[in-house]
Amino acid sequence: MSEPRPSDRHDAPDPDDTFEEIVDEATQRDPDLAVIEAGSRTLRAHSGQPQGEAVPARPADPETDKALRAVEQELAGRWGETKLEPSVTRIAALMDVLGEPQRAYPSIHITGTNGKTSTARMIEALLNAFELRTGRYTSPHVQSITERISLDGSPITPERFIETYEDVKPYVEMVDAQQPYRLSFFEVLTGMAYAAFADAPVDVAVVEVGMGGTWDATNVIDSTVAVVTPISLDHTDRLGTTPAEIAGEKSGVIKQGATVILAQQPVDAAQVMLKKAVEVDATVAREGMEFGVTSREIAVGGQLLTLRGLGGEYTEIFLPLYGAHQAHNAAVALSAVEAFFGIGAEQARSLDIDAIRKAFASVLSPGRLEVVRSSPTVVLDAAHNPAGAKAAVDGVSEAFSFSRLIGVVGTSGDKDARGLLEAFEPIFAEIVVTQNSTARAMDADELAAIAVEVFGDDRVQVEPRLDDALEAAITLAEEEDEYAGAGVLVTGSVITVGEARLLLGRG
């Protein structure tokens, strides 16, 4: 993703002795970033090349695995991510007793309905390409809880996750004792992330909200850049029943004097965001106006893009992800990083095109139109609401030439299952309805009743166990020679996709 760091070379000198040399080298490339890059690279020389997978497996060491499971069990005993008391009182109290770790670094805060995690991964890759040490906090996880807290593009190790939990646990218990409600699962994880980033230390944090914005646990940071991905209807019981109402909650991430990177939005949502920006004297860059996708074409393994950023045009960018929505996420991510570097406001220049190309070419987004098997092709996509399903439908239709597509769908009980199924109906020849293993999952028979209304009885099969559902779908895809180009799409929930990923041997 970048040139070899001093620690990667066999003849590497002591990192502490190379600071001035790195400054000189960086200055020749970009005077404005030289000092901060040099400091970060010196830290990286100490810590070594980032290791790990985008979706890590369970720890190989039995004792570590046992300790991680114990932490997971303790966290699971708290309020889950869908049960919350809308305030930042408890997380603010935790930050206070931890010494305000979230103020030790600048941050980029990401809200919106769809595309947050993919956009966060892209922003992270771009910042890494400029030798900045990053912390990324995203949710939910696909397979491992450690995915939620990443350093330099890799999830923190199980050992570090456990250590971080043990470090903050006494302070969590202190806050629990002082508050009417205990800290929730998400609030504790947020505190862990902010503490881990300060301990690393990172140069910048890339933080995805859990839900909404104003009262989301992540919203104790003073981000200089606020990113708003496309807003649509989701979590309507908590955030509102119209895009405008939802935008009102999400606009809470826009801080005084910040820069707002605004993806394409419904008109009423955009109006709410613009009004909030005016109130706090924030600068707004809008997709389609100040930045956007100039061109895109399908390429082997992804797409080739030309993006217009705040500082100019960036050509021949290969993005190894499928779908027009990912191209738009890329434009948003690029502009967010430009804004972080002051481009478009204080400075009129472009970022280094080679670094941009390397960064985008390295992006991974597990569970987002991810191919995990061939013969037949099995694709995973974490779409869990109608807008996400529509994006997935467009992406599949554009990138794959399936002669017949079988859907495996398992949703959460609090989602718009009918809207999601209606979005997928045009591309699914048949659908296998199932459920994941969590308490949040919609009962397979309940989902099947809706599916029959959408697809008709002859196109719906019910398999409550996900492993049976996968086997049934693959059998349907293979059953006739004329359907040699058939495929399977597993969707409906991040949890369903994560469990399918494990069952298909990708864990």
PDB file of N, CA and C in Angstrom, residues 207-289:
ATOM      1  N   VAL A 207     -14.157   6.928  12.750  1.00  0.00           N
ATOM      2  CA  VAL A 207     -15.176   6.412  13.667  1.00  0.00           C
ATOM      3  C   VAL A 207     -16.549   6.379  12.998  1.00  0.00           C
ATOM      4  N   GLU A 208     -17.147   5.204  13.009  1.00  0.00           N
ATOM      5  CA  GLU A 208     -18.499   5.019  12.473  1.00  0.00           C
ATOM      6  C   GLU A 208     -19.496   5.032  13.623  1.00  0.00           C
ATOM      7  N   VAL A 209     -20.575   5.777  13.482  1.00  0.00           N
ATOM      8  CA  VAL A 209     -21.587   5.784  14.527  1.00  0.00           C
ATOM      9  C   VAL A 209     -22.255   4.411  14.605  1.00  0.00           C
ATOM     10  N   GLY A 210     -22.822   4.120  15.761  1.00  0.00           N
ATOM     11  CA  GLY A 210     -23.589   2.892  15.898  1.00  0.00           C
ATOM     12  C   GLY A 210     -24.999   3.077  15.396  1.00  0.00           C
ATOM     13  N   MET A 211     -25.651   4.156  15.863  1.00  0.00           N
ATOM     14  CA  MET A 211     -27.007   4.464  15.441  1.00  0.00           C
ATOM     15  C   MET A 211     -27.241   5.965  15.604  1.00  0.00           C
ATOM     16  N   GLY A 212     -27.745   6.593  14.560  1.00  0.00           N
ATOM     17  CA  GLY A 212     -28.080   8.011  14.657  1.00  0.00           C
ATOM     18  C   GLY A 212     -26.853   8.895  14.640  1.00  0.00           C
ATOM     19  N   GLY A 213     -26.702   9.723  15.672  1.00  0.00           N
ATOM     20  CA  GLY A 213     -25.590  10.652  15.719  1.00  0.00           C
ATOM     21  C   GLY A 213     -25.593  11.455  17.009  1.00  0.00           C
ATOM     22  N   THR A 214     -26.646  12.241  17.245  1.00  0.00           N
ATOM     23  CA  THR A 214     -26.694  13.148  18.386  1.00  0.00           C
ATOM     24  C   THR A 214     -26.385  12.440  19.692  1.00  0.00           C
ATOM     25  N   TRP A 215     -27.099  11.353  19.983  1.00  0.00           N
ATOM     26  CA  TRP A 215     -26.911  10.645  21.248  1.00  0.00           C
ATOM     27  C   TRP A 215     -26.171   9.327  21.080  1.00  0.00           C
ATOM     28  N   ASP A 216     -25.559   9.116  19.924  1.00  0.00           N
ATOM     29  CA  ASP A 216     -24.778   7.895  19.746  1.00  0.00           C
ATOM     30  C   ASP A 216     -23.553   7.926  20.659  1.00  0.00           C
ATOM     31  N   ALA A 217     -23.161   6.767  21.159  1.00  0.00           N
ATOM     32  CA  ALA A 217     -22.041   6.696  22.102  1.00  0.00           C
ATOM     33  C   ALA A 217     -20.743   7.237  21.510  1.00  0.00           C
ATOM     34  N   THR A 218     -20.592   7.145  20.201  1.00  0.00           N
ATOM     35  CA  THR A 218     -19.355   7.650  19.591  1.00  0.00           C
ATOM     36  C   THR A 218     -19.272   9.172  19.622  1.00  0.00           C
ATOM     37  N   ASN A 219     -20.387   9.846  19.870  1.00  0.00           N
ATOM     38  CA  ASN A 219     -20.452  11.299  19.679  1.00  0.00           C
ATOM     39  C   ASN A 219     -19.920  12.106  20.858  1.00  0.00           C
ATOM     40  N   VAL A 220     -18.789  11.641  21.401  1.00  0.00           N
ATOM     41  CA  VAL A 220     -18.059  12.419  22.399  1.00  0.00           C
ATOM     42  C   VAL A 220     -16.725  12.883  21.813  1.00  0.00           C
ATOM     43  N   ILE A 221     -16.570  12.710  20.510  1.00  0.00           N
ATOM     44  CA  ILE A 221     -15.375  13.211  19.819  1.00  0.00           C
ATOM     45  C   ILE A 221     -15.691  14.555  19.167  1.00  0.00           C
ATOM     46  N   ASP A 222     -14.663  15.376  19.019  1.00  0.00           N
ATOM     47  CA  ASP A 222     -14.806  16.655  18.321  1.00  0.00           C
ATOM     48  C   ASP A 222     -14.171  16.493  16.943  1.00  0.00           C
ATOM     49  N   SER A 223     -14.896  15.859  16.035  1.00  0.00           N
ATOM     50  CA  SER A 223     -14.329  15.545  14.725  1.00  0.00           C
ATOM     51  C   SER A 223     -14.211  16.793  13.864  1.00  0.00           C
ATOM     52  N   THR A 224     -13.089  16.890  13.175  1.00  0.00           N
ATOM     53  CA  THR A 224     -12.881  18.006  12.260  1.00  0.00           C
ATOM     54  C   THR A 224     -13.576  17.772  10.922  1.00  0.00           C
ATOM     55  N   VAL A 225     -13.866  16.500  10.620  1.00  0.00           N
ATOM     56  CA  VAL A 225     -14.564  16.138   9.383  1.00  0.00           C
ATOM     57  C   VAL A 225     -15.733  15.224   9.749  1.00  0.00           C
ATOM     58  N   ALA A 226     -16.929  15.602   9.295  1.00  0.00           N
ATOM     59  CA  ALA A 226     -18.118  14.775   9.475  1.00  0.00           C
ATOM     60  C   ALA A 226     -18.548  14.261   8.106  1.00  0.00           C
ATOM     61  N   VAL A 227     -18.737  12.958   8.009  1.00  0.00           N
ATOM     62  CA  VAL A 227     -19.132  12.327   6.755  1.00  0.00           C
ATOM     63  C   VAL A 227     -20.555  11.806   6.899  1.00  0.00           C
ATOM     64  N   VAL A 228     -21.395  12.111   5.913  1.00  0.00           N
ATOM     65  CA  VAL A 228     -22.777  11.637   5.939  1.00  0.00           C
ATOM     66  C   VAL A 228     -23.028  10.815   4.686  1.00  0.00           C
ATOM     67  N   THR A 229     -23.074   9.500   4.842  1.00  0.00           N
ATOM     68  CA  THR A 229     -23.381   8.616   3.707  1.00  0.00           C
ATOM     69  C   THR A 229     -24.889   8.675   3.449  1.00  0.00           C
ATOM     70  N   PRO A 230     -25.381   8.048   2.366  1.00  0.00           N
ATOM     71  CA  PRO A 230     -26.805   8.181   2.023  1.00  0.00           C
ATOM     72  C   PRO A 230     -27.740   7.800   3.164  1.00  0.00           C
ATOM     73  N   ILE A 231     -28.735   8.639   3.372  1.00  0.00           N
ATOM     74  CA  ILE A 231     -29.727   8.425   4.421  1.00  0.00           C
ATOM     75  C   ILE A 231     -30.994   7.826   3.820  1.00  0.00           C
ATOM     76  N   SER A 232     -31.492   6.775   4.458  1.00  0.00           N
ATOM     77  CA  SER A 232     -32.771   6.179   4.071  1.00  0.00           C
ATOM     78  C   SER A 232     -33.456   5.690   5.338  1.00  0.00           C
ATOM     79  N   LEU A 233     -34.583   5.034   5.206  1.00  0.00           N
ATOM     80  CA  LEU A 233     -35.348   4.608   6.377  1.00  0.00           C
ATOM     81  C   LEU A 233     -34.747   3.356   7.000  1.00  0.00           C
ATOM     82  N   ASP A 234     -34.371   3.468   8.257  1.00  0.00           N
ATOM     83  CA  ASP A 234     -33.878   2.342   9.046  1.00  0.00           C
ATOM     84  C   ASP A 234     -33.926   2.779  10.506  1.00  0.00           C
ATOM     85  N   HIS A 235     -34.101   1.840  11.408  1.00  0.00           N
ATOM     86  CA  HIS A 235     -34.232   2.161  12.834  1.00  0.00           C
ATOM     87  C   HIS A 235     -35.299   3.244  13.044  1.00  0.00           C
ATOM     88  N   THR A 236     -36.411   3.123  12.331  1.00  0.00           N
ATOM     89  CA  THR A 236     -37.436   4.165  12.382  1.00  0.00           C
ATOM     90  C   THR A 236     -38.065   4.312  13.767  1.00  0.00           C
ATOM     91  N   ASP A 237     -38.014   3.257  14.569  1.00  0.00           N
ATOM     92  CA  ASP A 237     -38.560   3.355  15.920  1.00  0.00           C
ATOM     93  C   ASP A 237     -37.708   4.239  16.809  1.00  0.00           C
ATOM     94  N   ARG A 238     -36.438   4.422  16.441  1.00  0.00           N
ATOM     95  CA  ARG A 238     -35.518   5.229  17.233  1.00  0.00           C
ATOM     96  C   ARG A 238     -35.202   6.588  16.612  1.00  0.00           C
ATOM     97  N   LEU A 239     -35.114   6.629  15.285  1.00  0.00           N
ATOM     98  CA  LEU A 239     -34.575   7.808  14.615  1.00  0.00           C
ATOM     99  C   LEU A 239     -35.621   8.675  13.920  1.00  0.00           C
ATOM    100  N   GLY A 240     -36.794   8.121  13.648  1.00  0.00           N
ATOM    101  CA  GLY A 240     -37.800   8.890  12.935  1.00  0.00           C
ATOM    102  C   GLY A 240     -38.326   8.131  11.734  1.00  0.00           C
ATOM    103  N   THR A 241     -39.442   8.577  11.213  1.00  0.00           N
ATOM    104  CA  THR A 241     -40.120   7.848  10.137  1.00  0.00           C
ATOM    105  C   THR A 241     -39.956   8.478   8.762  1.00  0.00           C
ATOM    106  N   THR A 242     -39.208   9.568   8.679  1.00  0.00           N
ATOM    107  CA  THR A 242     -38.925  10.205   7.386  1.00  0.00           C
ATOM    108  C   THR A 242     -37.435  10.468   7.280  1.00  0.00           C
ATOM    109  N   PRO A 243     -36.902  10.587   6.057  1.00  0.00           N
ATOM    110  CA  PRO A 243     -35.475  10.923   5.920  1.00  0.00           C
ATOM    111  C   PRO A 243     -35.100  12.206   6.646  1.00  0.00           C
ATOM    112  N   ALA A 244     -35.998  13.185   6.675  1.00  0.00           N
ATOM    113  CA  ALA A 244     -35.703  14.445   7.353  1.00  0.00           C
ATOM    114  C   ALA A 244     -35.550  14.248   8.856  1.00  0.00           C
ATOM    115  N   GLU A 245     -36.460  13.461   9.459  1.00  0.00           N
ATOM    116  CA  GLU A 245     -36.367  13.201  10.898  1.00  0.00           C
ATOM    117  C   GLU A 245     -35.082  12.441  11.226  1.00  0.00           C
ATOM    118  N   ILE A 246     -34.750  11.462  10.408  1.00  0.00           N
ATOM    119  CA  ILE A 246     -33.535  10.683  10.625  1.00  0.00           C
ATOM    120  C   ILE A 246     -32.300  11.574  10.459  1.00  0.00           C
ATOM    121  N   ALA A 247     -32.334  12.445   9.456  1.00  0.00           N
ATOM    122  CA  ALA A 247     -31.220  13.373   9.245  1.00  0.00           C
ATOM    123  C   ALA A 247     -31.039  14.295  10.443  1.00  0.00           C
ATOM    124  N   GLY A 248     -32.152  14.656  11.096  1.00  0.00           N
ATOM    125  CA  GLY A 248     -32.055  15.507  12.274  1.00  0.00           C
ATOM    126  C   GLY A 248     -31.237  14.854  13.365  1.00  0.00           C
ATOM    127  N   GLU A 249     -31.443  13.544  13.580  1.00  0.00           N
ATOM    128  CA  GLU A 249     -30.649  12.821  14.572  1.00  0.00           C
ATOM    129  C   GLU A 249     -29.194  12.681  14.133  1.00  0.00           C
ATOM    130  N   LYS A 250     -28.998  12.356  12.870  1.00  0.00           N
ATOM    131  CA  LYS A 250     -27.646  12.113  12.377  1.00  0.00           C
ATOM    132  C   LYS A 250     -26.814  13.396  12.273  1.00  0.00           C
ATOM    133  N   SER A 251     -27.479  14.540  12.136  1.00  0.00           N
ATOM    134  CA  SER A 251     -26.755  15.806  12.013  1.00  0.00           C
ATOM    135  C   SER A 251     -26.001  16.159  13.280  1.00  0.00           C
ATOM    136  N   GLY A 252     -26.267  15.437  14.364  1.00  0.00           N
ATOM    137  CA  GLY A 252     -25.575  15.710  15.614  1.00  0.00           C
ATOM    138  C   GLY A 252     -24.073  15.492  15.568  1.00  0.00           C
ATOM    139  N   VAL A 253     -23.581  14.793  14.545  1.00  0.00           N
ATOM    140  CA  VAL A 253     -22.123  14.585  14.444  1.00  0.00           C
ATOM    141  C   VAL A 253     -21.411  15.812  13.880  1.00  0.00           C
ATOM    142  N   ILE A 254     -22.164  16.781  13.373  1.00  0.00           N
ATOM    143  CA  ILE A 254     -21.556  17.976  12.774  1.00  0.00           C
ATOM    144  C   ILE A 254     -21.189  18.945  13.887  1.00  0.00           C
ATOM    145  N   LYS A 255     -19.908  19.173  14.056  1.00  0.00           N
ATOM    146  CA  LYS A 255     -19.411  20.014  15.132  1.00  0.00           C
ATOM    147  C   LYS A 255     -19.080  21.429  14.636  1.00  0.00           C
ATOM    148  N   GLN A 256     -18.921  22.327  15.577  1.00  0.00           N
ATOM    149  CA  GLN A 256     -18.623  23.724  15.280  1.00  0.00           C
ATOM    150  C   GLN A 256     -17.383  23.846  14.389  1.00  0.00           C
ATOM    151  N   GLY A 257     -17.535  24.519  13.245  1.00  0.00           N
ATOM    152  CA  GLY A 257     -16.418  24.792  12.360  1.00  0.00           C
ATOM    153  C   GLY A 257     -15.891  23.604  11.587  1.00  0.00           C
ATOM    154  N   ALA A 258     -16.573  22.466  11.635  1.00  0.00           N
ATOM    155  CA  ALA A 258     -16.100  21.260  10.937  1.00  0.00           C
ATOM    156  C   ALA A 258     -16.365  21.363   9.442  1.00  0.00           C
ATOM    157  N   THR A 259     -15.830  20.380   8.708  1.00  0.00           N
ATOM    158  CA  THR A 259     -16.156  20.224   7.293  1.00  0.00           C
ATOM    159  C   THR A 259     -17.079  19.029   7.158  1.00  0.00           C
ATOM    160  N   VAL A 260     -18.177  19.191   6.432  1.00  0.00           N
ATOM    161  CA  VAL A 260     -19.151  18.129   6.238  1.00  0.00           C
ATOM    162  C   VAL A 260     -19.042  17.600   4.812  1.00  0.00           C
ATOM    163  N   ILE A 261     -18.818  16.303   4.670  1.00  0.00           N
ATOM    164  CA  ILE A 261     -18.796  15.654   3.365  1.00  0.00           C
ATOM    165  C   ILE A 261     -20.147  14.964   3.207  1.00  0.00           C
ATOM    166  N   LEU A 262     -20.972  15.486   2.323  1.00  0.00           N
ATOM    167  CA  LEU A 262     -22.361  15.064   2.214  1.00  0.00           C
ATOM    168  C   LEU A 262     -22.582  14.259   0.944  1.00  0.00           C
ATOM    169  N   ALA A 263     -22.839  12.963   1.117  1.00  0.00           N
ATOM    170  CA  ALA A 263     -23.166  12.117  -0.031  1.00  0.00           C
ATOM    171  C   ALA A 263     -24.522  12.530  -0.585  1.00  0.00           C
ATOM    172  N   GLN A 264     -24.874  11.997  -1.759  1.00  0.00           N
ATOM    173  CA  GLN A 264     -26.179  12.293  -2.347  1.00  0.00           C
ATOM    174  C   GLN A 264     -27.281  11.874  -1.380  1.00  0.00           C
ATOM    175  N   GLN A 265     -28.251  12.764  -1.164  1.00  0.00           N
ATOM    176  CA  GLN A 265     -29.272  12.558  -0.152  1.00  0.00           C
ATOM    177  C   GLN A 265     -30.665  12.858  -0.703  1.00  0.00           C
ATOM    178  N   PRO A 266     -31.711  12.309  -0.070  1.00  0.00           N
ATOM    179  CA  PRO A 266     -33.058  12.800  -0.346  1.00  0.00           C
ATOM    180  C   PRO A 266     -33.097  14.299  -0.048  1.00  0.00           C
ATOM    181  N   VAL A 267     -33.894  15.032  -0.785  1.00  0.00           N
ATOM    182  CA  VAL A 267     -33.913  16.493  -0.660  1.00  0.00           C
ATOM    183  C   VAL A 267     -34.184  16.938   0.772  1.00  0.00           C
ATOM    184  N   ASP A 268     -35.173  16.327   1.427  1.00  0.00           N
ATOM    185  CA  ASP A 268     -35.504  16.780   2.782  1.00  0.00           C
ATOM    186  C   ASP A 268     -34.384  16.489   3.774  1.00  0.00           C
ATOM    187  N   ALA A 269     -33.664  15.372   3.578  1.00  0.00           N
ATOM    188  CA  ALA A 269     -32.528  15.064   4.451  1.00  0.00           C
ATOM    189  C   ALA A 269     -31.394  16.053   4.222  1.00  0.00           C
ATOM    190  N   ALA A 270     -31.135  16.389   2.966  1.00  0.00           N
ATOM    191  CA  ALA A 270     -30.071  17.341   2.650  1.00  0.00           C
ATOM    192  C   ALA A 270     -30.368  18.706   3.258  1.00  0.00           C
ATOM    193  N   GLN A 271     -31.616  19.118   3.210  1.00  0.00           N
ATOM    194  CA  GLN A 271     -31.985  20.418   3.772  1.00  0.00           C
ATOM    195  C   GLN A 271     -31.706  20.481   5.270  1.00  0.00           C
ATOM    196  N   VAL A 272     -32.007  19.397   5.977  1.00  0.00           N
ATOM    197  CA  VAL A 272     -31.749  19.342   7.416  1.00  0.00           C
ATOM    198  C   VAL A 272     -30.251  19.447   7.693  1.00  0.00           C
ATOM    199  N   MET A 273     -29.463  18.708   6.916  1.00  0.00           N
ATOM    200  CA  MET A 273     -28.009  18.730   7.110  1.00  0.00           C
ATOM    201  C   MET A 273     -27.428  20.114   6.831  1.00  0.00           C
ATOM    202  N   LEU A 274     -27.890  20.740   5.772  1.00  0.00           N
ATOM    203  CA  LEU A 274     -27.379  22.068   5.417  1.00  0.00           C
ATOM    204  C   LEU A 274     -27.756  23.099   6.479  1.00  0.00           C
ATOM    205  N   LYS A 275     -28.963  22.986   7.010  1.00  0.00           N
ATOM    206  CA  LYS A 275     -29.383  23.913   8.065  1.00  0.00           C
ATOM    207  C   LYS A 275     -28.507  23.760   9.296  1.00  0.00           C
ATOM    208  N   LYS A 276     -28.212  22.514   9.683  1.00  0.00           N
ATOM    209  CA  LYS A 276     -27.348  22.289  10.846  1.00  0.00           C
ATOM    210  C   LYS A 276     -25.948  22.845  10.596  1.00  0.00           C
ATOM    211  N   ALA A 277     -25.444  22.671   9.379  1.00  0.00           N
ATOM    212  CA  ALA A 277     -24.109  23.180   9.053  1.00  0.00           C
ATOM    213  C   ALA A 277     -24.045  24.699   9.200  1.00  0.00           C
ATOM    214  N   VAL A 278     -25.095  25.376   8.777  1.00  0.00           N
ATOM    215  CA  VAL A 278     -25.144  26.827   8.912  1.00  0.00           C
ATOM    216  C   VAL A 278     -25.142  27.226  10.382  1.00  0.00           C
ATOM    217  N   GLU A 279     -25.887  26.495  11.198  1.00  0.00           N
ATOM    218  CA  GLU A 279     -25.999  26.807  12.625  1.00  0.00           C
ATOM    219  C   GLU A 279     -24.662  26.721  13.340  1.00  0.00           C
ATOM    220  N   VAL A 280     -23.802  25.799  12.924  1.00  0.00           N
ATOM    221  CA  VAL A 280     -22.516  25.610  13.620  1.00  0.00           C
ATOM    222  C   VAL A 280     -21.333  26.104  12.790  1.00  0.00           C
ATOM    223  N   ASP A 281     -21.636  26.877  11.746  1.00  0.00           N
ATOM    224  CA  ASP A 281     -20.588  27.474  10.909  1.00  0.00           C
ATOM    225  C   ASP A 281     -19.669  26.415  10.311  1.00  0.00           C
ATOM    226  N   ALA A 282     -20.263  25.313   9.865  1.00  0.00           N
ATOM    227  CA  ALA A 282     -19.490  24.245   9.220  1.00  0.00           C
ATOM    228  C   ALA A 282     -19.461  24.454   7.711  1.00  0.00           C
ATOM    229  N   THR A 283     -18.413  23.965   7.086  1.00  0.00           N
ATOM    230  CA  THR A 283     -18.278  24.016   5.626  1.00  0.00           C
ATOM    231  C   THR A 283     -18.835  22.729   5.045  1.00  0.00           C
ATOM    232  N   VAL A 284     -19.606  22.826   3.967  1.00  0.00           N
ATOM    233  CA  VAL A 284     -20.232  21.654   3.375  1.00  0.00           C
ATOM    234  C   VAL A 284     -19.696  21.416   1.965  1.00  0.00           C
ATOM    235  N   ALA A 285     -19.332  20.167   1.695  1.00  0.00           N
ATOM    236  CA  ALA A 285     -18.988  19.734   0.336  1.00  0.00           C
ATOM    237  C   ALA A 285     -20.002  18.677  -0.056  1.00  0.00           C
ATOM    238  N   ARG A 286     -20.714  18.902  -1.167  1.00  0.00           N
ATOM    239  CA  ARG A 286     -21.825  18.033  -1.565  1.00  0.00           C
ATOM    240  C   ARG A 286     -21.451  17.182  -2.770  1.00  0.00           C
ATOM    241  N   GLU A 287     -21.798  15.897  -2.687  1.00  0.00           N
ATOM    242  CA  GLU A 287     -21.596  15.027  -3.835  1.00  0.00           C
ATOM    243  C   GLU A 287     -22.471  15.508  -4.986  1.00  0.00           C
ATOM    244  N   GLY A 288     -21.876  15.563  -6.173  1.00  0.00           N
ATOM    245  CA  GLY A 288     -22.595  16.070  -7.329  1.00  0.00           C
ATOM    246  C   GLY A 288     -22.378  17.547  -7.553  1.00  0.00           C
ATOM    247  N   MET A 289     -21.821  18.222  -6.558  1.00  0.00           N
ATOM    248  CA  MET A 289     -21.523  19.655  -6.674  1.00  0.00           C
ATOM    249  C   MET A 289     -20.012  19.880  -6.533  1.00  0.00           C
TER     250      MET A 289
END
